[in-house]
Amino acid sequence: MAEVWDAVVVGAGIEGSATAFHLAKNGCKTLLIEQFPLPHSRGSSHGASRIIRKAYVQQHYARMMNEAYPIWEQVERETGTQLYIKTGGMLVGPGSSQELAETERSLSGAGSEFERLSSDDLKLRFPNLSFPADYRAVLDPEAGVLKADKALRCFQDLFVKYGGRIHDEEKVVRIDPGDVVTLHTSKSMYKTRKLLLLPGPWAGKLLGPLGLHPPLKPTRVSVLYWREKGPGTYSPKKGFPIFMDAAHVYALPSLEYPGIFKLCYHSGPVIDPDDRDGVAGSRGNQEIVRMMCDYVRKHFPGLESVPAIQESCIYTNTPDEDFILDRHPQYRNIIIGAGFSGHGFKLAPVVGKLLCELAMDKQPSYDMTPFSLNRFNNTATPQAKL
Ligand SMILES: Cc1cc2nc3c(=O)[nH]c(=O)nc-3n(C[C@H](O)[C@H](O)[C@H](O)COP(=O)(O)OP(=O)(O)OC[C@H]3O[C@@H](n4cnc5c(N)ncnc54)[C@H](O)[C@@H]3O)c2cc1C
Ligand SMILES: O=C(O)[C@@H]1CCCCN1
């Protein structure tokens, strides 16, 4: 007779790995299955860096971040690895920007510190930026960079340390629901009491056969790296923080590769994750690169105005950019984490905790309403925010 697992997690990106970590730490006999050889660069969790911040328009994320930081710190301690580099972060926009005002409100509501920079402060503090006279900024002092690929490895290592098993190069091809769920993979068959699906951009492909069709859009994002004219101009050593423009542009200070600054557009063409850089993905890319060259020329005079390196990554967007963290409406022992909409990395420690609570039939620590699957049954499409 096949062994029955307490939990099987599908998808070893940051969300699946963090979820598996919490399950194993809480004593569940857990298997983590990944279709590709680990580590890989086909999904959403690869690369050396991600932004961590509390500055969110939506207060539920600002509050969750109050718990995410200490868990990141705990993972750093348990693995002896530095994952968080504090640089501070700024959100810039026109003085009238609703997003800036809402971010300030949400930070205050979550009890987090922030600083308001007037147009004059912005010019004085950051002479290597050039924005129109009415632009101002909100500074989040806790923001910084997460060492992304190291973070992923740390969660997987801790999962194994707590007794978890990882099977990579094994694709889940069929799911038969039931009190005990049967999973068929490219190599084997498994039985589990709880199934947690965290398939990133492949969510549509895995959820469709289970009768779920949430409006998820896998979106190809060009990750662009720009050479500094004078090396270190935009480095944390010179006090340059994480940067976000309310106009959907964001940047990380020159850190992961010396002398090279990461600045990207927070959108891209909708693609099939198995054909990420195919016709659909590359058509949109040229236009985005052109737009970002113009942006750099206008606002970052210390950068070469053509990107030196280009990589790609995938967002899985929901219409409102809120995550999906819920049970399958019919098969309650199947739990879904999807639609992380380009901002899920920093929150993975709390996402993992919440999904683990659902799997263990505990009361979730947060109000799960913003993350429910049934919010898409309404016809109105809520507005997305950066
Ligand atoms: C360019 C870019 C910049 C970003 N910047 C930030 C940022 O600054 N800060 C931040 O917090 N977040 C950021 N994000 C978002 C963050 O990286 C993602 O939200 C997060 O990585 C999503 O992780 P995931 O585990 O859901 O997906 P993934 O990492 O894609 O993991 C899903 C895994 O499931 C596996 N899988 C799928 N189907 C199957 C199957 N049938 N069988 C077995 N395995 C399967 C896949 O192979 C994959 O490994 C950014 C994302 C991108 C692309
Ligand atoms: O999650 C974040 O913090 C960033 C904001 C900018 C777009 C990419 N994701």
Short mmCIF file of C-alpha atoms and ligand atoms in Angstrom, two decimals:
data_model
loop_
_atom_site.label_atom_id
_atom_site.label_comp_id
_atom_site.label_asym_id
_atom_site.label_seq_id
_atom_site.Cartn_x
_atom_site.Cartn_y
_atom_site.Cartn_z
CA MET A 1 0.00 0.00 0.00
CA ALA A 2 1.28 3.50 -0.87
CA GLU A 3 2.48 5.57 2.10
CA VAL A 4 0.08 8.43 2.98
CA TRP A 5 1.75 11.85 3.49
CA ASP A 6 0.33 14.41 5.89
CA ALA A 7 0.92 17.06 3.22
CA VAL A 8 2.26 17.28 -0.30
CA VAL A 9 3.28 20.73 -1.59
CA VAL A 10 3.45 21.20 -5.36
CA GLY A 11 5.91 23.87 -6.55
CA ALA A 12 9.28 24.67 -4.97
CA GLY A 13 9.31 28.39 -5.67
CA ILE A 14 9.59 30.73 -2.68
CA GLU A 15 5.90 30.31 -1.74
CA GLY A 16 5.89 26.49 -1.88
CA SER A 17 9.27 26.26 -0.13
CA ALA A 18 8.21 28.61 2.69
CA THR A 19 4.92 26.69 3.08
CA ALA A 20 6.73 23.35 3.17
CA PHE A 21 9.11 24.77 5.82
CA HIS A 22 6.20 25.75 8.12
CA LEU A 23 4.49 22.37 7.65
CA ALA A 24 7.62 20.38 8.47
CA LYS A 25 8.44 22.62 11.41
CA ASN A 26 4.94 21.95 12.74
CA GLY A 27 5.51 18.22 12.60
CA CYS A 28 3.69 17.35 9.35
CA LYS A 29 5.25 14.61 7.26
CA THR A 30 5.63 16.66 4.07
CA LEU A 31 6.79 16.08 0.49
CA LEU A 32 7.69 19.03 -1.78
CA ILE A 33 7.44 18.25 -5.50
CA GLU A 34 9.03 20.41 -8.23
CA GLN A 35 8.79 19.83 -11.97
CA PHE A 36 12.23 21.26 -12.84
CA PRO A 37 15.75 20.50 -11.54
CA LEU A 38 16.48 22.80 -8.57
CA PRO A 39 17.51 25.57 -8.68
CA HIS A 40 15.95 26.78 -11.93
CA SER A 41 15.16 30.08 -13.63
CA ARG A 42 11.86 29.33 -15.38
CA GLY A 43 9.33 30.58 -12.82
CA SER A 44 9.10 33.63 -10.55
CA SER A 45 11.58 33.07 -7.70
CA HIS A 46 14.99 33.08 -9.42
CA GLY A 47 17.58 35.86 -9.44
CA ALA A 48 19.73 37.39 -6.74
CA SER A 49 17.48 40.13 -5.38
CA ARG A 50 13.95 41.20 -4.40
CA ILE A 51 12.56 44.28 -2.66
CA ILE A 52 11.42 43.97 0.95
CA ARG A 53 9.32 46.84 2.29
CA LYS A 54 6.43 47.81 4.50
CA ALA A 55 5.36 50.69 2.26
CA TYR A 56 2.17 49.25 0.81
CA VAL A 57 -1.02 50.97 -0.26
CA GLN A 58 -3.00 48.01 1.09
CA GLN A 59 -2.79 47.95 4.86
CA HIS A 60 -3.25 44.16 5.08
CA TYR A 61 0.20 43.72 3.49
CA ALA A 62 1.80 46.46 5.62
CA ARG A 63 0.55 44.54 8.68
CA MET A 64 1.68 41.14 7.39
CA MET A 65 5.14 42.60 6.83
CA ASN A 66 5.38 43.31 10.57
CA GLU A 67 5.42 39.53 10.99
CA ALA A 68 7.44 38.72 7.84
CA TYR A 69 10.57 40.59 9.00
CA PRO A 70 11.04 38.57 12.21
CA ILE A 71 10.55 35.29 10.31
CA TRP A 72 13.19 36.32 7.74
CA GLU A 73 15.45 37.11 10.68
CA GLN A 74 14.78 33.71 12.21
CA VAL A 75 15.66 31.99 8.89
CA GLU A 76 18.89 34.04 8.75
CA ARG A 77 19.77 32.94 12.28
CA GLU A 78 18.91 29.28 11.76
CA THR A 79 20.92 29.03 8.53
CA GLY A 80 23.71 31.47 9.41
CA THR A 81 23.04 33.33 6.14
CA GLN A 82 22.48 37.04 5.63
CA LEU A 83 19.34 37.46 3.50
CA TYR A 84 18.21 41.04 4.22
CA ILE A 85 20.22 44.16 3.44
CA LYS A 86 18.63 47.28 4.89
CA THR A 87 18.88 50.18 2.43
CA GLY A 88 15.64 52.07 3.05
CA GLY A 89 13.21 52.57 0.21
CA MET A 90 11.48 55.49 -1.50
CA LEU A 91 8.24 55.81 -3.37
CA VAL A 92 8.22 58.88 -5.64
CA GLY A 93 5.34 60.52 -7.46
CA PRO A 94 3.63 63.82 -8.15
CA GLY A 95 2.65 65.74 -4.99
CA SER A 96 -1.00 65.02 -5.79
CA SER A 97 -0.44 61.23 -6.10
CA GLN A 98 -3.16 59.26 -4.33
CA GLU A 99 -0.81 56.31 -4.06
CA LEU A 100 1.69 58.26 -1.96
CA ALA A 101 -1.03 59.54 0.36
CA GLU A 102 -2.55 56.04 0.72
CA THR A 103 0.86 54.49 1.40
CA GLU A 104 1.46 57.00 4.20
CA ARG A 105 -1.96 56.23 5.63
CA SER A 106 -1.37 52.49 5.47
CA LEU A 107 2.09 52.76 7.11
CA SER A 108 0.64 54.86 9.94
CA GLY A 109 -2.24 52.40 10.38
CA ALA A 110 0.21 49.48 10.63
CA GLY A 111 2.24 51.39 13.24
CA SER A 112 5.29 51.66 10.95
CA GLU A 113 7.66 54.56 10.68
CA PHE A 114 8.10 56.60 7.51
CA GLU A 115 9.52 59.91 6.38
CA ARG A 116 7.94 62.42 4.02
CA LEU A 117 10.29 64.12 1.53
CA SER A 118 9.12 67.37 -0.05
CA SER A 119 10.17 68.23 -3.61
CA ASP A 120 13.08 70.25 -2.21
CA ASP A 121 14.17 67.43 0.14
CA LEU A 122 14.07 65.01 -2.78
CA LYS A 123 16.40 67.20 -4.86
CA LEU A 124 18.78 67.78 -1.95
CA ARG A 125 18.95 64.18 -0.75
CA PHE A 126 19.14 62.58 -4.21
CA PRO A 127 20.93 64.95 -6.61
CA ASN A 128 21.53 61.96 -8.94
CA LEU A 129 17.78 61.82 -9.70
CA SER A 130 15.91 64.23 -11.90
CA PHE A 131 12.15 64.59 -11.43
CA PRO A 132 9.65 67.38 -12.15
CA ALA A 133 9.47 70.16 -9.57
CA ASP A 134 6.18 68.93 -8.03
CA TYR A 135 7.48 65.40 -7.27
CA ARG A 136 7.82 64.26 -3.66
CA ALA A 137 8.63 60.96 -1.90
CA VAL A 138 7.74 58.68 1.02
CA LEU A 139 10.71 56.96 2.67
CA ASP A 140 10.31 53.53 4.28
CA PRO A 141 13.36 53.11 6.54
CA GLU A 142 12.93 49.32 6.90
CA ALA A 143 12.92 48.63 3.16
CA GLY A 144 15.83 46.85 1.58
CA VAL A 145 16.99 43.97 -0.55
CA LEU A 146 16.39 40.26 0.02
CA LYS A 147 19.02 37.93 -1.40
CA ALA A 148 16.40 35.96 -3.33
CA ASP A 149 18.13 32.82 -4.57
CA LYS A 150 19.88 32.37 -1.20
CA ALA A 151 16.52 32.83 0.57
CA LEU A 152 14.93 30.11 -1.55
CA ARG A 153 17.79 27.74 -0.75
CA CYS A 154 17.55 28.53 2.98
CA PHE A 155 13.84 27.66 3.15
CA GLN A 156 14.48 24.39 1.30
CA ASP A 157 17.45 23.52 3.54
CA LEU A 158 15.43 24.20 6.70
CA PHE A 159 12.52 22.16 5.33
CA VAL A 160 14.86 19.19 4.87
CA LYS A 161 16.42 19.82 8.29
CA TYR A 162 12.92 19.54 9.86
CA GLY A 163 12.37 16.17 8.16
CA GLY A 164 10.82 17.22 4.81
CA ARG A 165 11.57 15.49 1.50
CA ILE A 166 12.11 17.24 -1.84
CA HIS A 167 11.54 15.53 -5.19
CA ASP A 168 12.62 17.72 -8.09
CA GLU A 169 12.51 16.92 -11.82
CA GLU A 170 9.06 15.45 -11.20
CA LYS A 171 5.95 17.02 -12.72
CA VAL A 172 2.47 16.59 -11.24
CA VAL A 173 0.30 15.53 -14.15
CA ARG A 174 -2.98 14.48 -12.52
CA ILE A 175 -4.78 15.06 -9.25
CA ASP A 176 -7.57 12.76 -8.04
CA PRO A 177 -9.39 14.50 -5.15
CA GLY A 178 -10.76 12.56 -2.19
CA ASP A 179 -10.40 12.30 1.60
CA VAL A 180 -6.97 11.08 0.67
CA VAL A 181 -5.82 12.85 -2.51
CA THR A 182 -3.98 10.80 -5.15
CA LEU A 183 -1.28 12.58 -7.15
CA HIS A 184 0.16 11.26 -10.36
CA THR A 185 3.54 12.60 -11.42
CA SER A 186 5.84 12.02 -14.37
CA LYS A 187 7.65 9.44 -12.20
CA SER A 188 5.33 8.05 -9.55
CA MET A 189 2.07 8.19 -7.60
CA TYR A 190 1.51 9.63 -4.09
CA LYS A 191 -1.28 9.76 -1.54
CA THR A 192 -1.76 12.65 0.86
CA ARG A 193 -4.28 13.94 3.39
CA LYS A 194 -3.62 17.58 2.47
CA LEU A 195 -2.51 18.89 -0.91
CA LEU A 196 -1.07 22.42 -1.23
CA LEU A 197 -0.80 23.81 -4.73
CA LEU A 198 1.75 26.62 -5.22
CA PRO A 199 2.47 26.32 -8.92
CA GLY A 200 3.31 29.98 -9.68
CA PRO A 201 2.66 30.82 -13.36
CA TRP A 202 1.48 27.25 -14.02
CA ALA A 203 -1.50 27.68 -11.65
CA GLY A 204 -4.01 27.89 -14.51
CA LYS A 205 -2.75 24.60 -15.95
CA LEU A 206 -3.03 22.78 -12.62
CA LEU A 207 -6.29 24.33 -11.37
CA GLY A 208 -8.28 24.01 -14.63
CA PRO A 209 -8.69 20.22 -14.38
CA LEU A 210 -9.90 20.73 -10.77
CA GLY A 211 -12.72 22.92 -12.10
CA LEU A 212 -11.18 26.25 -11.04
CA HIS A 213 -10.58 29.08 -13.48
CA PRO A 214 -9.49 32.18 -11.52
CA PRO A 215 -8.55 35.10 -13.79
CA LEU A 216 -4.76 34.66 -13.58
CA LYS A 217 -2.44 36.26 -16.11
CA PRO A 218 1.15 34.97 -16.32
CA THR A 219 3.04 38.07 -17.40
CA ARG A 220 6.61 38.24 -18.70
CA VAL A 221 8.68 40.94 -17.00
CA SER A 222 12.00 42.11 -18.45
CA VAL A 223 14.63 42.41 -15.76
CA LEU A 224 16.94 45.18 -16.96
CA TYR A 225 20.40 46.01 -15.60
CA TRP A 226 22.00 49.39 -16.34
CA ARG A 227 25.67 50.31 -16.01
CA GLU A 228 26.51 53.29 -13.79
CA LYS A 229 28.56 56.02 -15.47
CA GLY A 230 30.53 56.38 -12.23
CA PRO A 231 30.55 53.02 -10.40
CA GLY A 232 28.73 53.21 -7.05
CA THR A 233 26.65 56.32 -7.86
CA TYR A 234 23.44 54.50 -7.01
CA SER A 235 24.85 52.11 -4.40
CA PRO A 236 23.60 51.67 -0.82
CA LYS A 237 27.10 52.67 0.34
CA LYS A 238 26.36 56.11 -1.06
CA GLY A 239 22.94 56.04 0.60
CA PHE A 240 20.87 55.11 -2.44
CA PRO A 241 17.75 53.13 -1.43
CA ILE A 242 15.17 50.91 -3.10
CA PHE A 243 13.29 53.03 -5.60
CA MET A 244 9.65 52.89 -6.70
CA ASP A 245 7.84 55.34 -8.96
CA ALA A 246 4.05 55.46 -8.78
CA ALA A 247 4.29 55.23 -12.61
CA HIS A 248 5.06 51.48 -12.32
CA VAL A 249 8.86 51.66 -12.50
CA TYR A 250 11.05 50.23 -9.76
CA ALA A 251 14.75 49.82 -9.08
CA LEU A 252 17.19 48.17 -6.70
CA PRO A 253 20.46 49.92 -5.84
CA SER A 254 23.68 48.66 -7.43
CA LEU A 255 24.45 45.78 -5.13
CA GLU A 256 24.09 42.31 -6.63
CA TYR A 257 26.52 43.12 -9.47
CA PRO A 258 28.93 45.97 -8.65
CA GLY A 259 28.44 49.03 -10.85
CA ILE A 260 25.18 47.73 -12.28
CA PHE A 261 21.74 49.02 -11.32
CA LYS A 262 18.50 47.02 -11.72
CA LEU A 263 15.58 49.08 -13.04
CA CYS A 264 12.45 47.51 -14.49
CA TYR A 265 8.92 48.17 -15.66
CA HIS A 266 6.26 46.57 -13.45
CA SER A 267 4.32 44.98 -16.31
CA GLY A 268 4.68 43.10 -19.56
CA PRO A 269 2.96 40.88 -22.08
CA VAL A 270 0.74 37.98 -21.03
CA ILE A 271 2.45 34.71 -21.92
CA ASP A 272 2.30 30.94 -21.59
CA PRO A 273 4.96 30.04 -18.98
CA ASP A 274 6.12 27.16 -21.21
CA ASP A 275 6.76 29.67 -24.02
CA ARG A 276 7.96 32.66 -21.93
CA ASP A 277 10.35 34.15 -24.46
CA GLY A 278 8.42 33.06 -27.56
CA VAL A 279 6.60 35.31 -30.01
CA ALA A 280 4.16 36.88 -27.51
CA GLY A 281 6.88 37.60 -24.93
CA SER A 282 9.45 39.07 -27.28
CA ARG A 283 7.02 41.29 -29.18
CA GLY A 284 6.13 43.30 -26.08
CA ASN A 285 9.70 43.38 -24.82
CA GLN A 286 11.16 45.76 -27.40
CA GLU A 287 8.59 48.42 -26.60
CA ILE A 288 9.19 48.12 -22.84
CA VAL A 289 12.98 48.39 -23.24
CA ARG A 290 12.52 51.52 -25.39
CA MET A 291 10.23 53.04 -22.76
CA MET A 292 12.72 52.29 -19.96
CA CYS A 293 15.61 53.79 -22.01
CA ASP A 294 13.59 57.03 -22.19
CA TYR A 295 12.83 56.82 -18.47
CA VAL A 296 16.50 56.35 -17.54
CA ARG A 297 17.60 59.21 -19.82
CA LYS A 298 15.07 61.53 -18.15
CA HIS A 299 15.35 60.57 -14.49
CA PHE A 300 18.67 58.74 -13.87
CA PRO A 301 21.40 60.92 -15.38
CA GLY A 302 24.13 58.78 -13.76
CA LEU A 303 23.23 55.64 -15.77
CA GLU A 304 24.12 54.59 -19.31
CA SER A 305 20.83 54.88 -21.20
CA VAL A 306 20.85 51.39 -22.76
CA PRO A 307 20.58 48.26 -20.58
CA ALA A 308 23.77 46.20 -20.25
CA ILE A 309 22.05 42.92 -19.28
CA GLN A 310 18.53 41.60 -19.80
CA GLU A 311 16.89 38.66 -18.04
CA SER A 312 13.28 37.62 -17.66
CA CYS A 313 10.91 36.52 -14.95
CA ILE A 314 7.16 35.88 -14.66
CA TYR A 315 4.47 37.56 -12.58
CA THR A 316 1.16 35.74 -12.09
CA ASN A 317 -1.32 38.59 -11.85
CA THR A 318 -4.81 38.67 -10.41
CA PRO A 319 -7.07 41.57 -11.50
CA ASP A 320 -6.71 43.33 -8.11
CA GLU A 321 -3.11 42.16 -7.49
CA ASP A 322 -4.17 40.52 -4.23
CA PHE A 323 -2.98 36.96 -3.69
CA ILE A 324 -5.17 33.85 -3.74
CA LEU A 325 -4.81 31.95 -0.45
CA ASP A 326 -7.78 29.65 -0.04
CA ARG A 327 -9.18 26.17 0.01
CA HIS A 328 -10.71 24.55 -3.05
CA PRO A 329 -14.44 25.33 -2.63
CA GLN A 330 -15.40 21.69 -3.18
CA TYR A 331 -12.34 19.70 -2.08
CA ARG A 332 -11.51 21.30 1.27
CA ASN A 333 -8.25 19.39 1.75
CA ILE A 334 -6.81 21.01 -1.40
CA ILE A 335 -5.28 24.39 -0.56
CA ILE A 336 -4.22 26.95 -3.11
CA GLY A 337 -1.61 29.73 -3.05
CA ALA A 338 -1.41 31.60 -6.35
CA GLY A 339 -1.59 34.97 -8.08
CA PHE A 340 1.29 36.59 -6.20
CA SER A 341 1.15 39.42 -8.74
CA GLY A 342 4.81 40.46 -8.70
CA HIS A 343 5.03 41.21 -4.97
CA GLY A 344 4.94 37.88 -3.15
CA PHE A 345 8.59 37.22 -2.31
CA LYS A 346 8.93 39.37 0.81
CA LEU A 347 5.63 38.01 2.16
CA ALA A 348 6.44 34.31 1.60
CA PRO A 349 7.19 33.63 5.30
CA VAL A 350 3.67 34.78 6.25
CA VAL A 351 2.00 33.18 3.21
CA GLY A 352 3.62 29.89 4.24
CA LYS A 353 2.41 30.29 7.81
CA LEU A 354 -1.18 31.01 6.68
CA LEU A 355 -1.34 28.09 4.26
CA CYS A 356 0.11 25.81 6.93
CA GLU A 357 -2.64 27.00 9.32
CA LEU A 358 -5.29 26.14 6.68
CA ALA A 359 -3.70 22.71 6.12
CA MET A 360 -3.65 22.01 9.86
CA ASP A 361 -7.28 23.16 10.25
CA LYS A 362 -6.23 26.03 12.53
CA GLN A 363 -7.81 29.48 12.61
CA PRO A 364 -5.76 31.64 10.17
CA SER A 365 -3.84 34.47 11.87
CA TYR A 366 -5.18 37.11 9.41
CA ASP A 367 -8.48 38.02 7.82
CA MET A 368 -8.48 35.92 4.65
CA THR A 369 -11.20 37.91 2.84
CA PRO A 370 -8.82 39.77 0.47
CA PHE A 371 -7.35 36.43 -0.63
CA SER A 372 -10.53 34.46 -1.26
CA LEU A 373 -11.17 32.63 -4.52
CA ASN A 374 -14.81 33.65 -4.59
CA ARG A 375 -14.02 37.39 -4.88
CA PHE A 376 -13.71 36.79 -8.64
CA ASN A 377 -17.34 35.74 -8.87
CA ASN A 378 -18.27 39.44 -8.64
CA THR A 379 -18.44 41.22 -11.96
CA ALA A 380 -16.70 44.49 -10.97
CA THR A 381 -12.92 44.46 -11.52
CA PRO A 382 -11.10 46.20 -8.66
CA GLN A 383 -8.22 48.55 -9.42
CA ALA A 384 -4.68 47.18 -9.30
CA LYS A 385 -2.00 49.06 -7.33
CA LEU A 386 1.83 48.91 -7.35
C1 LIG B 1 10.93 40.52 -12.24
C2 LIG B 1 10.28 40.24 -10.93
C3 LIG B 1 10.51 41.10 -9.87
C4 LIG B 1 9.90 40.88 -8.64
N1 LIG B 1 10.18 41.72 -7.62
C5 LIG B 1 9.70 41.46 -6.39
C6 LIG B 1 10.11 42.22 -5.30
O1 LIG B 1 10.92 43.13 -5.46
N2 LIG B 1 9.63 41.91 -4.07
C7 LIG B 1 8.73 40.90 -3.87
O2 LIG B 1 8.31 40.70 -2.74
N3 LIG B 1 8.33 40.13 -4.92
C8 LIG B 1 8.79 40.38 -6.16
N4 LIG B 1 8.45 39.61 -7.22
C9 LIG B 1 7.43 38.58 -7.02
C10 LIG B 1 7.95 37.30 -6.43
O3 LIG B 1 9.20 36.97 -6.96
C11 LIG B 1 6.89 36.22 -6.73
O4 LIG B 1 5.64 36.66 -6.19
C12 LIG B 1 7.25 34.89 -6.13
O5 LIG B 1 8.53 34.49 -6.54
C13 LIG B 1 6.22 33.85 -6.57
O6 LIG B 1 6.67 32.59 -6.15
P1 LIG B 1 5.89 31.27 -6.45
O7 LIG B 1 6.47 30.25 -5.54
O8 LIG B 1 4.42 31.51 -6.42
O9 LIG B 1 6.20 30.95 -8.00
P2 LIG B 1 7.42 30.18 -8.66
O10 LIG B 1 8.70 30.66 -8.16
O11 LIG B 1 7.22 30.21 -10.14
O12 LIG B 1 7.25 28.69 -8.15
C14 LIG B 1 6.26 27.82 -8.64
C15 LIG B 1 6.92 26.48 -8.87
O13 LIG B 1 5.94 25.49 -9.16
C16 LIG B 1 6.51 24.59 -10.06
N5 LIG B 1 5.42 23.85 -10.71
C17 LIG B 1 4.41 24.37 -11.45
N6 LIG B 1 3.61 23.38 -11.92
C18 LIG B 1 4.11 22.22 -11.45
C19 LIG B 1 3.72 20.87 -11.61
N7 LIG B 1 2.67 20.52 -12.36
N8 LIG B 1 4.46 19.91 -11.00
C20 LIG B 1 5.54 20.25 -10.24
N9 LIG B 1 5.96 21.53 -10.08
C21 LIG B 1 5.26 22.49 -10.68
C22 LIG B 1 7.27 25.50 -11.00
O14 LIG B 1 8.22 24.82 -11.77
C23 LIG B 1 7.87 26.51 -10.05
O15 LIG B 1 9.16 26.14 -9.62
C24 LIG B 1 9.03 39.78 -8.47
C25 LIG B 1 8.80 38.90 -9.53
C26 LIG B 1 9.43 39.12 -10.75
C27 LIG B 1 9.17 38.16 -11.86
O1 LIG B 2 7.16 43.63 -4.42
C1 LIG B 2 7.81 44.66 -4.56
O2 LIG B 2 8.19 45.31 -3.60
C2 LIG B 2 8.14 45.12 -5.94
C3 LIG B 2 7.54 46.45 -6.18
C4 LIG B 2 7.79 46.91 -7.56
C5 LIG B 2 7.40 45.89 -8.55
C6 LIG B 2 7.99 44.55 -8.28
N1 LIG B 2 7.70 44.17 -6.93
#
